[in-house]
Short mmCIF file of C-alpha atoms in Angstrom, two decimals:
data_model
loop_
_atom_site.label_atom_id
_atom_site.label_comp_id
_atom_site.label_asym_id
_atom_site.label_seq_id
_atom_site.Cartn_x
_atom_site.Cartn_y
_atom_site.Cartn_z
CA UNK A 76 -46.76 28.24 -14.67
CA UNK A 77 -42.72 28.36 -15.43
CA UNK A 78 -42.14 31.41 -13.41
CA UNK A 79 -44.21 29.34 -11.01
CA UNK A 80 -41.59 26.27 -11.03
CA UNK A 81 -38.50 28.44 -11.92
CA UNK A 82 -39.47 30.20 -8.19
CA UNK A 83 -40.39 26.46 -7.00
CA UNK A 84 -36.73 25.41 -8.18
CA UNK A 85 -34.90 28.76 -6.95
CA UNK A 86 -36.80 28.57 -3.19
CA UNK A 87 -36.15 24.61 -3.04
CA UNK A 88 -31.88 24.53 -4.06
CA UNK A 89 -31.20 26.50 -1.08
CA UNK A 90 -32.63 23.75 1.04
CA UNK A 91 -30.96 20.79 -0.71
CA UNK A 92 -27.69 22.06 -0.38
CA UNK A 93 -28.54 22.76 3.58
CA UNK A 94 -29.64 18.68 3.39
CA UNK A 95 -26.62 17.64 1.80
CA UNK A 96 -24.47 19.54 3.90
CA UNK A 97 -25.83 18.85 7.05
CA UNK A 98 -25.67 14.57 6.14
CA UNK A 99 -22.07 15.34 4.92
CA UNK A 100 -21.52 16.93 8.49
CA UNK A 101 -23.19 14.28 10.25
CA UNK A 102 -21.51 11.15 8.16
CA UNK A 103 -18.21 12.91 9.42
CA UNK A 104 -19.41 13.50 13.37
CA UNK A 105 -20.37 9.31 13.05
CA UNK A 106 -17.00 8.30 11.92
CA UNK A 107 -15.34 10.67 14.56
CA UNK A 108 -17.49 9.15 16.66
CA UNK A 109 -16.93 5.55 15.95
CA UNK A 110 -13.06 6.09 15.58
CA UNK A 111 -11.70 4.16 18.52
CA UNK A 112 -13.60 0.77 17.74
CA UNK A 113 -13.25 1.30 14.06
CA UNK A 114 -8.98 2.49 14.54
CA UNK A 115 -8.32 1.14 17.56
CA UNK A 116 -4.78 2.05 19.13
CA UNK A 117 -2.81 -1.17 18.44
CA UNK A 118 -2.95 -1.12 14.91
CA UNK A 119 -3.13 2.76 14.60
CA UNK A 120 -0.49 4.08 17.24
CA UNK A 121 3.26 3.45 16.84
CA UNK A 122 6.50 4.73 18.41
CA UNK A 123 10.31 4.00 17.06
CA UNK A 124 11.66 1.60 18.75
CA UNK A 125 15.61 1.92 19.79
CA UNK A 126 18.13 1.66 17.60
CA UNK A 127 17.03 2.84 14.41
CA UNK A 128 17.51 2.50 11.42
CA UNK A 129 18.07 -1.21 11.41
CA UNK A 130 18.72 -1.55 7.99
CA UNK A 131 20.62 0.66 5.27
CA UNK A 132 22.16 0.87 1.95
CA UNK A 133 25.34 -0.89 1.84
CA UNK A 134 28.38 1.44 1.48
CA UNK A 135 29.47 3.04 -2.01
CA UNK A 136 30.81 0.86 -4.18
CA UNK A 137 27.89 -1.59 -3.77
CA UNK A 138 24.62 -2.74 -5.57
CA UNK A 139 22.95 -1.63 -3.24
CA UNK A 140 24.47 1.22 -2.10
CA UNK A 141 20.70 3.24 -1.87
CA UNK A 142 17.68 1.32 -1.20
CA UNK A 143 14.39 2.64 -2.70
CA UNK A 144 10.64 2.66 -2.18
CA UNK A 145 8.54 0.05 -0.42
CA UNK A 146 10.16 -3.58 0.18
CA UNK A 147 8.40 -5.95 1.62
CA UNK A 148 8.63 -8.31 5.32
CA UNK A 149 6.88 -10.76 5.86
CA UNK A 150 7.15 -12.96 9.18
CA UNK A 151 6.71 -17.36 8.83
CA UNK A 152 7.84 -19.83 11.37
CA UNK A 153 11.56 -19.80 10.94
CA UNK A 154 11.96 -15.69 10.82
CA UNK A 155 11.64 -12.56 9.05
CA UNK A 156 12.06 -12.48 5.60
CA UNK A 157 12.89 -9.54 3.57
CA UNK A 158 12.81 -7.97 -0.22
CA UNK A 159 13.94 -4.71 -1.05
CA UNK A 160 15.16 -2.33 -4.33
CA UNK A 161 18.77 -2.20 -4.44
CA UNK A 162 20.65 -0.05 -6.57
CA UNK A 163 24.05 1.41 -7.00
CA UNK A 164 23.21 5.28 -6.06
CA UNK A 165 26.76 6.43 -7.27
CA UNK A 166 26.75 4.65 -10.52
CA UNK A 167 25.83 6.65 -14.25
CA UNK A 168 23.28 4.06 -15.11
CA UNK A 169 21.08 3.32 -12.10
CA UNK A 170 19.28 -0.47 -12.66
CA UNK A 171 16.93 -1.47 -9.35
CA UNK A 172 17.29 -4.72 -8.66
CA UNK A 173 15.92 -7.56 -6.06
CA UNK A 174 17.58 -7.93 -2.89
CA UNK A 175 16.98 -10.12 0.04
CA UNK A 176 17.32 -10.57 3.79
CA UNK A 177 16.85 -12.89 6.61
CA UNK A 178 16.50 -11.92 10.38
CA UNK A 179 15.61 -14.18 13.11
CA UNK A 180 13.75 -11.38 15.37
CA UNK A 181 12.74 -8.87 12.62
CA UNK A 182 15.30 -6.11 13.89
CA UNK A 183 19.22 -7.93 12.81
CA UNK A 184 19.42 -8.16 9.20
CA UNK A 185 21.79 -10.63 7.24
CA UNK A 186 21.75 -9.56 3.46
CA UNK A 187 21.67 -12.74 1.27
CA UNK A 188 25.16 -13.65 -0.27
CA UNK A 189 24.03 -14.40 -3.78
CA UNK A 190 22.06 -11.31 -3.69
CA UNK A 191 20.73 -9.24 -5.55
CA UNK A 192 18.29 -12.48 -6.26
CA UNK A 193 16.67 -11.10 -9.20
CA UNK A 194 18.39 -8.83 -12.09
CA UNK A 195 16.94 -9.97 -15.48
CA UNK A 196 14.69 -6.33 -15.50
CA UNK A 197 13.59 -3.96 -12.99
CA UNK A 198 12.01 -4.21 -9.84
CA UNK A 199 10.70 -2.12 -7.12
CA UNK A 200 8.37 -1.14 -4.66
CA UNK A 201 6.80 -4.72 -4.59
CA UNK A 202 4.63 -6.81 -1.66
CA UNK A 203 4.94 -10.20 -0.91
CA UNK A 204 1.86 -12.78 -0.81
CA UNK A 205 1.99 -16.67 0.15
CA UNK A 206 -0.41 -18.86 -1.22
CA UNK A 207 -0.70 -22.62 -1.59
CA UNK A 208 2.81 -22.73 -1.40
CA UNK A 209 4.10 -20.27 -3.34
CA UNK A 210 5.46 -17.27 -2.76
CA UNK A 211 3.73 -13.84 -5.15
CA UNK A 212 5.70 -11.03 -6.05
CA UNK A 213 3.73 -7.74 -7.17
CA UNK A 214 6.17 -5.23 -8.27
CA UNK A 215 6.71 -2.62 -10.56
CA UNK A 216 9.05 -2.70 -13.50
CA UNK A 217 9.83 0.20 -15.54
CA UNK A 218 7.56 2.98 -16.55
CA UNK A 219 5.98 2.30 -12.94
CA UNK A 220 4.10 -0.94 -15.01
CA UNK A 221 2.78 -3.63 -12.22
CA UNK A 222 4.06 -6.86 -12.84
CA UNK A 223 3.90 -10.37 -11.05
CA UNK A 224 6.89 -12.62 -10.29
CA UNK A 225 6.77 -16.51 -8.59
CA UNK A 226 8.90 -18.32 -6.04
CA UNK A 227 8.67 -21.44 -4.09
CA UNK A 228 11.84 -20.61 -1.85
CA UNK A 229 12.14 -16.71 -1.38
CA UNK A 230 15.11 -16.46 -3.26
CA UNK A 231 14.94 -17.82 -7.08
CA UNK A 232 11.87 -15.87 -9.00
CA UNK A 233 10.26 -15.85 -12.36
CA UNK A 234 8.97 -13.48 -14.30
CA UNK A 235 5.56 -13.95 -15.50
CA UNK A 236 5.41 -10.37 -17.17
CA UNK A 237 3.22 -6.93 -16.35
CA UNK A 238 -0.22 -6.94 -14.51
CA UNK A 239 -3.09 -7.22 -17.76
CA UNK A 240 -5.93 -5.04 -16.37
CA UNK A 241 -9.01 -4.43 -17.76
CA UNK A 242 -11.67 -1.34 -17.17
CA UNK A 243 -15.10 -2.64 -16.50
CA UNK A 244 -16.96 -3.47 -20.05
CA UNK A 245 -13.46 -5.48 -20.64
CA UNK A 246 -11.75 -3.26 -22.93
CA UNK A 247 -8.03 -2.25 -21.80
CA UNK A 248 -7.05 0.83 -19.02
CA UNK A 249 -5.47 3.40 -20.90
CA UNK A 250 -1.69 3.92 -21.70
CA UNK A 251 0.10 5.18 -18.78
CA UNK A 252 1.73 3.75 -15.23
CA UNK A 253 -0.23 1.55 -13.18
CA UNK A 254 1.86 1.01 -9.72
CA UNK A 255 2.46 0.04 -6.69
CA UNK A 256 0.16 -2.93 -6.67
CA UNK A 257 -1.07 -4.63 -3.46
CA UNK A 258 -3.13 -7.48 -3.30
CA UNK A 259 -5.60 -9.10 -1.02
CA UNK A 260 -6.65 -12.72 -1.47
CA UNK A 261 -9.88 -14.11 0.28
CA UNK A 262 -12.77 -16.84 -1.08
CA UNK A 263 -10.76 -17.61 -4.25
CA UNK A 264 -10.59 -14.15 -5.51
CA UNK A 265 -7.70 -11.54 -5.65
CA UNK A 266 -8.22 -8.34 -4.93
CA UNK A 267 -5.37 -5.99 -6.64
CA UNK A 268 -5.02 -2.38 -5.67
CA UNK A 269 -3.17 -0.15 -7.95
CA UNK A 270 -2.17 4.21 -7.91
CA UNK A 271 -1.89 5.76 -11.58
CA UNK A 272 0.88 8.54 -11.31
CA UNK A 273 -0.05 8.35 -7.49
CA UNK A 274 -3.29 10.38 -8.46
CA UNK A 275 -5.71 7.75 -6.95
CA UNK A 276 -6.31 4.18 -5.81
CA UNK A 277 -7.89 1.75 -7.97
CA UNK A 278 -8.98 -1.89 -7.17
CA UNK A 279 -9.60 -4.63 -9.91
CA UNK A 280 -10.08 -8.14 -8.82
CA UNK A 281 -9.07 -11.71 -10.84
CA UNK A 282 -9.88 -15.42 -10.24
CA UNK A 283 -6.42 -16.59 -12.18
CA UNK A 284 -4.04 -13.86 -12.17
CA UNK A 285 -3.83 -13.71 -15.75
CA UNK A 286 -6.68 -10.71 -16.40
CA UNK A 287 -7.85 -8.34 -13.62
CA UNK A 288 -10.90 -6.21 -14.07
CA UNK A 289 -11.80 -2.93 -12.41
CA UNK A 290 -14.28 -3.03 -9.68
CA UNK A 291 -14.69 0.13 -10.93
CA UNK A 292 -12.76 2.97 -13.33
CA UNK A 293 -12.81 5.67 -10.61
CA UNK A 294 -10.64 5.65 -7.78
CA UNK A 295 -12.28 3.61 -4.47
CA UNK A 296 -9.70 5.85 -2.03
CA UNK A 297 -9.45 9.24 -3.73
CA UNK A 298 -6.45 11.91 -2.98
CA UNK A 299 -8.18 14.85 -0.50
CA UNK A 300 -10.27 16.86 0.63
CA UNK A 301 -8.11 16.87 3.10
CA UNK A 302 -4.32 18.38 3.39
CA UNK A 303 -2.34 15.66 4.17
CA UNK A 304 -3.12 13.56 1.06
CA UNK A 305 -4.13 16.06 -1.59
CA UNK A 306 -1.51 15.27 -4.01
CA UNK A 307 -0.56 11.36 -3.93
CA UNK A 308 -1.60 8.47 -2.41
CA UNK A 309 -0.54 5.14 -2.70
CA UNK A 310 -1.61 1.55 -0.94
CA UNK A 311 1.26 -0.26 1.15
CA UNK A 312 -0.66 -3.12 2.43
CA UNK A 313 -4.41 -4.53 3.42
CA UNK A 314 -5.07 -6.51 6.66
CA UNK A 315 -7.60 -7.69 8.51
CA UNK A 316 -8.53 -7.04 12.20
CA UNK A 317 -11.81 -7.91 13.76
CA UNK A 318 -13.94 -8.38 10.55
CA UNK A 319 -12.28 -5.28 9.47
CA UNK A 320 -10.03 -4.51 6.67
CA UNK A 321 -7.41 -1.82 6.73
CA UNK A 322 -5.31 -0.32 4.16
CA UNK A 323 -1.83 1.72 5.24
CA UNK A 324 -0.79 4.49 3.02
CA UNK A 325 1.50 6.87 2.03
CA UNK A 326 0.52 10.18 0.71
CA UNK A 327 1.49 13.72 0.41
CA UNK A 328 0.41 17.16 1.40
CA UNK A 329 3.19 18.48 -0.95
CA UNK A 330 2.85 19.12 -5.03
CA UNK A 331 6.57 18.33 -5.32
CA UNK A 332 6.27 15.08 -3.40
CA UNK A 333 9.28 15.80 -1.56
CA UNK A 334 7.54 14.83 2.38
CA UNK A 335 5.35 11.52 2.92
CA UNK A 336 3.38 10.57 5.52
CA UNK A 337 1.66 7.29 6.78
CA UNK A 338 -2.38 6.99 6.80
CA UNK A 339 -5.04 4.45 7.12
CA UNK A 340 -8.20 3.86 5.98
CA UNK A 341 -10.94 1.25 7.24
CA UNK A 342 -13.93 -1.18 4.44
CA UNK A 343 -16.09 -4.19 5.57
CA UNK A 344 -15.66 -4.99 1.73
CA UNK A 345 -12.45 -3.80 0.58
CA UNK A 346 -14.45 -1.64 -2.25
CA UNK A 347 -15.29 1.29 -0.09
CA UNK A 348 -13.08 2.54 2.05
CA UNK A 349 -13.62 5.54 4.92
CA UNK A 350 -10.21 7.31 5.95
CA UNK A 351 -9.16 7.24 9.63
CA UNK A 352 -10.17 11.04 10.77
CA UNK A 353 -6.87 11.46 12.44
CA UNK A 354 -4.74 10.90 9.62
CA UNK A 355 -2.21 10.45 9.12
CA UNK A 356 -0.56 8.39 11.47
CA UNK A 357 2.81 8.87 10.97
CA UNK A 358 4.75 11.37 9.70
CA UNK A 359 8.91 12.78 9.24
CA UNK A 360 8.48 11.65 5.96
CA UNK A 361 8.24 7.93 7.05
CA UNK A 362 7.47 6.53 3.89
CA UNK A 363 6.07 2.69 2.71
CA UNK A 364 5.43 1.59 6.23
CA UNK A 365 3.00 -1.06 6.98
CA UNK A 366 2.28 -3.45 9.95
CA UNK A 367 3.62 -6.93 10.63
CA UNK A 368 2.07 -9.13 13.47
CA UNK A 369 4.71 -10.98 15.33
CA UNK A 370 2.64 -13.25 17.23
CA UNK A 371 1.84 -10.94 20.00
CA UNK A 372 0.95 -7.84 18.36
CA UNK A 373 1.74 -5.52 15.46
CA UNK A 374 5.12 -4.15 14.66
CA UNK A 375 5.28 -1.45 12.31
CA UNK A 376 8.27 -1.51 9.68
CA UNK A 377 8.41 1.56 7.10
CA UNK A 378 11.12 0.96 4.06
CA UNK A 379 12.34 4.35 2.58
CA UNK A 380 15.15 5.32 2.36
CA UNK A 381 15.76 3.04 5.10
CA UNK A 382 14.21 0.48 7.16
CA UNK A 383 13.03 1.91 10.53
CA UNK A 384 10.52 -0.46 13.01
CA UNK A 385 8.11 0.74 15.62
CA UNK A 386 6.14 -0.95 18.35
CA UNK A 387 2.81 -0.15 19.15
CA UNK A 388 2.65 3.07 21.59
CA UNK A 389 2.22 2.36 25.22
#
C-alpha cells in the first residue's frame, strides 16, 4: 500500500504543477487582456512637455543647491503648491531640509523667501495630504525612519515625531528603516504604505495616526519576477480613477540602484495590488514621479534630481 501512494503521489505532482502553471499563465493572459480598461492611456501614457526641467537646485553657495528624492505638489484653488529636500550639495556636512514653492500654473516656480520652512531635523522624500483643514506631512527623517509633520498654512510645520507601526498581533516591526511613506485616507481610516531598504511595499492602516498596524507583515506589492523592478521598489502616490485605485512607483532593474524607472500597479481594495503588464511607464531614470489632475486631466510631475512635468500622450 505505500509503494501504492508513493506511485499515486509521484504520477499526480507532475499534473499539479501543469495546473498551477497553466492558471498562472492564464491569470497573466486576463490581465493582458483587461489592460486598457484597467490602465487606461490618460493616467498611464505621458510625454515631456517643453521646456524642461522647470525646476532645479539653486546655484552653489545655496541651501539648496541639490534637490533630492520625491517632493511633493499638490494643486488647490489658488495654485500649485510645492515641498521639496533641499540641501547644500557642496557643503562637508550635508543636512536635508524643507523647502517650498508656489506656482500659479504648475510649470513657473517662485521658491519661498523664508525658505527652507522647516530645519529643526531632517526631512525628505515626503507626500502631502489635506484633511479637515490641515495640511499632513509624511516624510522620512534620518535612518530612512517615517515620520509625520502638521500645518494649517503650507509653510509653518510641527513635528509630531516617527511613524509607530505595529506587525499584526501588535507587537513592534523590527529595528531597521521604514520609508518613503504614502498614505491614502478613505471612510475614516488611513491607509499608510511604507518600503523597508526599498526591498518591498508594506501597508498598515490607523484610525488616529498615533499607532498603525500591518495589514499584513509581508509585502502587498513585492520587488519582481520581473526585470524592471527586481531590486527596489518604492510607492510615490495612490489615486483613484473609476472605482479604481492606482499606485505610481519607482523601482529598479539595477543591484546598484544607480537607474529608476516609473511603474504602476492597479487594487479595488488597496491591499492587493496587480502590476500594469507594460511596466514600467517611464523610464531615463525619471525618478519619484506621480500624477496631478489639473482640472482637465492628469499632469505628470517626477522630482529627482529635478523637477520635470509631462502631459498625457496624444
Amino acid at each position: 500500500m505505500k509503494n501504492f501512494i508513493i506511485s499515486l503521489i509521484l504520477f499526480a505532482v507532475p499534473f499539479l504543477f501543469f495546473s498551477c502553471s497553466e492558471k498562472s499563465k492564464e491569470s497573466n493572459k486576463t490581465v493582458a487582456e483587461e489592460a486598457p480598461q484597467l490602465f487606461p492611456d490618460e493616467i498611464t501614457k505621458f510625454s515631456p512637455a517643453e521646456g524642461n526641467p522647470i525646476f532645479t537646485a539653486a546655484n552653489e553657495g545655496n541651501w539648496d543647491s541639490g534637490i533630492r528624492e520625491r517632493g511633493f505638489i499638490m494643486k488647490e484653488e489658488d495654485g500649485y503648491h510645492m515641498w521639496y529636500t533641499g540641501f547644500d550639495k557642496f557643503g562637508e556636512d550635508r543636512f536635508l531640509n524643507l523647502g517650498y514653492a508656489f506656482s500659479e500654473d504648475g510649470i513657473a516656480w517662485t521658491r519661498y523667501e523664508g525658505n527652507p520652512v522647516f530645519s529643526e531635523s531632517w526631512v525628505e522624500d515626503m507626500m502631502v495630504w489635506k484633511e479637515d483643514g490641515v495640511y499632513y506631512m509624511f516624510a522620512e527623517g534620518r535612518g530612512d525612519i517615517a515620520k509625520m509633520l502638521t500645518s494649517t498654512d503650507r509653510i509653518h510645520w510641527e513635528n509630531q515625531g516617527d511613524l509607530n507601526i505595529k506587525k499584526v498581533d501588535g507587537s513592534p516591526i523590527s529595528e531597521g528603516p521604514y520609508g518613503t511613506p504614502t498614505v491614502w485616507v478613505e471612510d475614516g481610516i488611513w491607509y499608510l504604505f511604507y518600503e523597508r531598504g526599498d526591498l518591498g511595499i508594506w501597508l498598515a492602516t490607523s484610525k488616529d495616526r498615533k499607532v498603525w498596524t500591518n495589514v499584513q507583515d509581508d509585502p502587498i506589492i513585492t520587488m519582481g519576477p520581473e526585470a524592471y523592478d527586481i531590486y527596489g521598489v518604492a510607492v510615490n502616490k495612490i489615486i483613484k480613477y473609476q472605482d479604481h485605485y492606482y499606485a505610481y512607483y519607482h523601482a529598479t532593474s539595477l543591484e546598484d540602484w544607480s537607474d529608476w524607472t516609473m511603474n504602476m500597479a492597479v487594487s479595488k481594495d488597496l491591499k492587493t495590488w496587480t502590476k500594469y503588464p507594460e511596466n514600467p511607464i517611464m523610464g531615463d531614470n525619471k525618478s519619484s514621479g506621480f500624477p496631478v489632475y489639473d482640472g482637465e486631466q492628469f499632469r505628470f510631475y517626477t522630482m529627482h534630481p529635478e523637477v520635470a512635468l509631462h502631459y498625457p500622450a496624444k
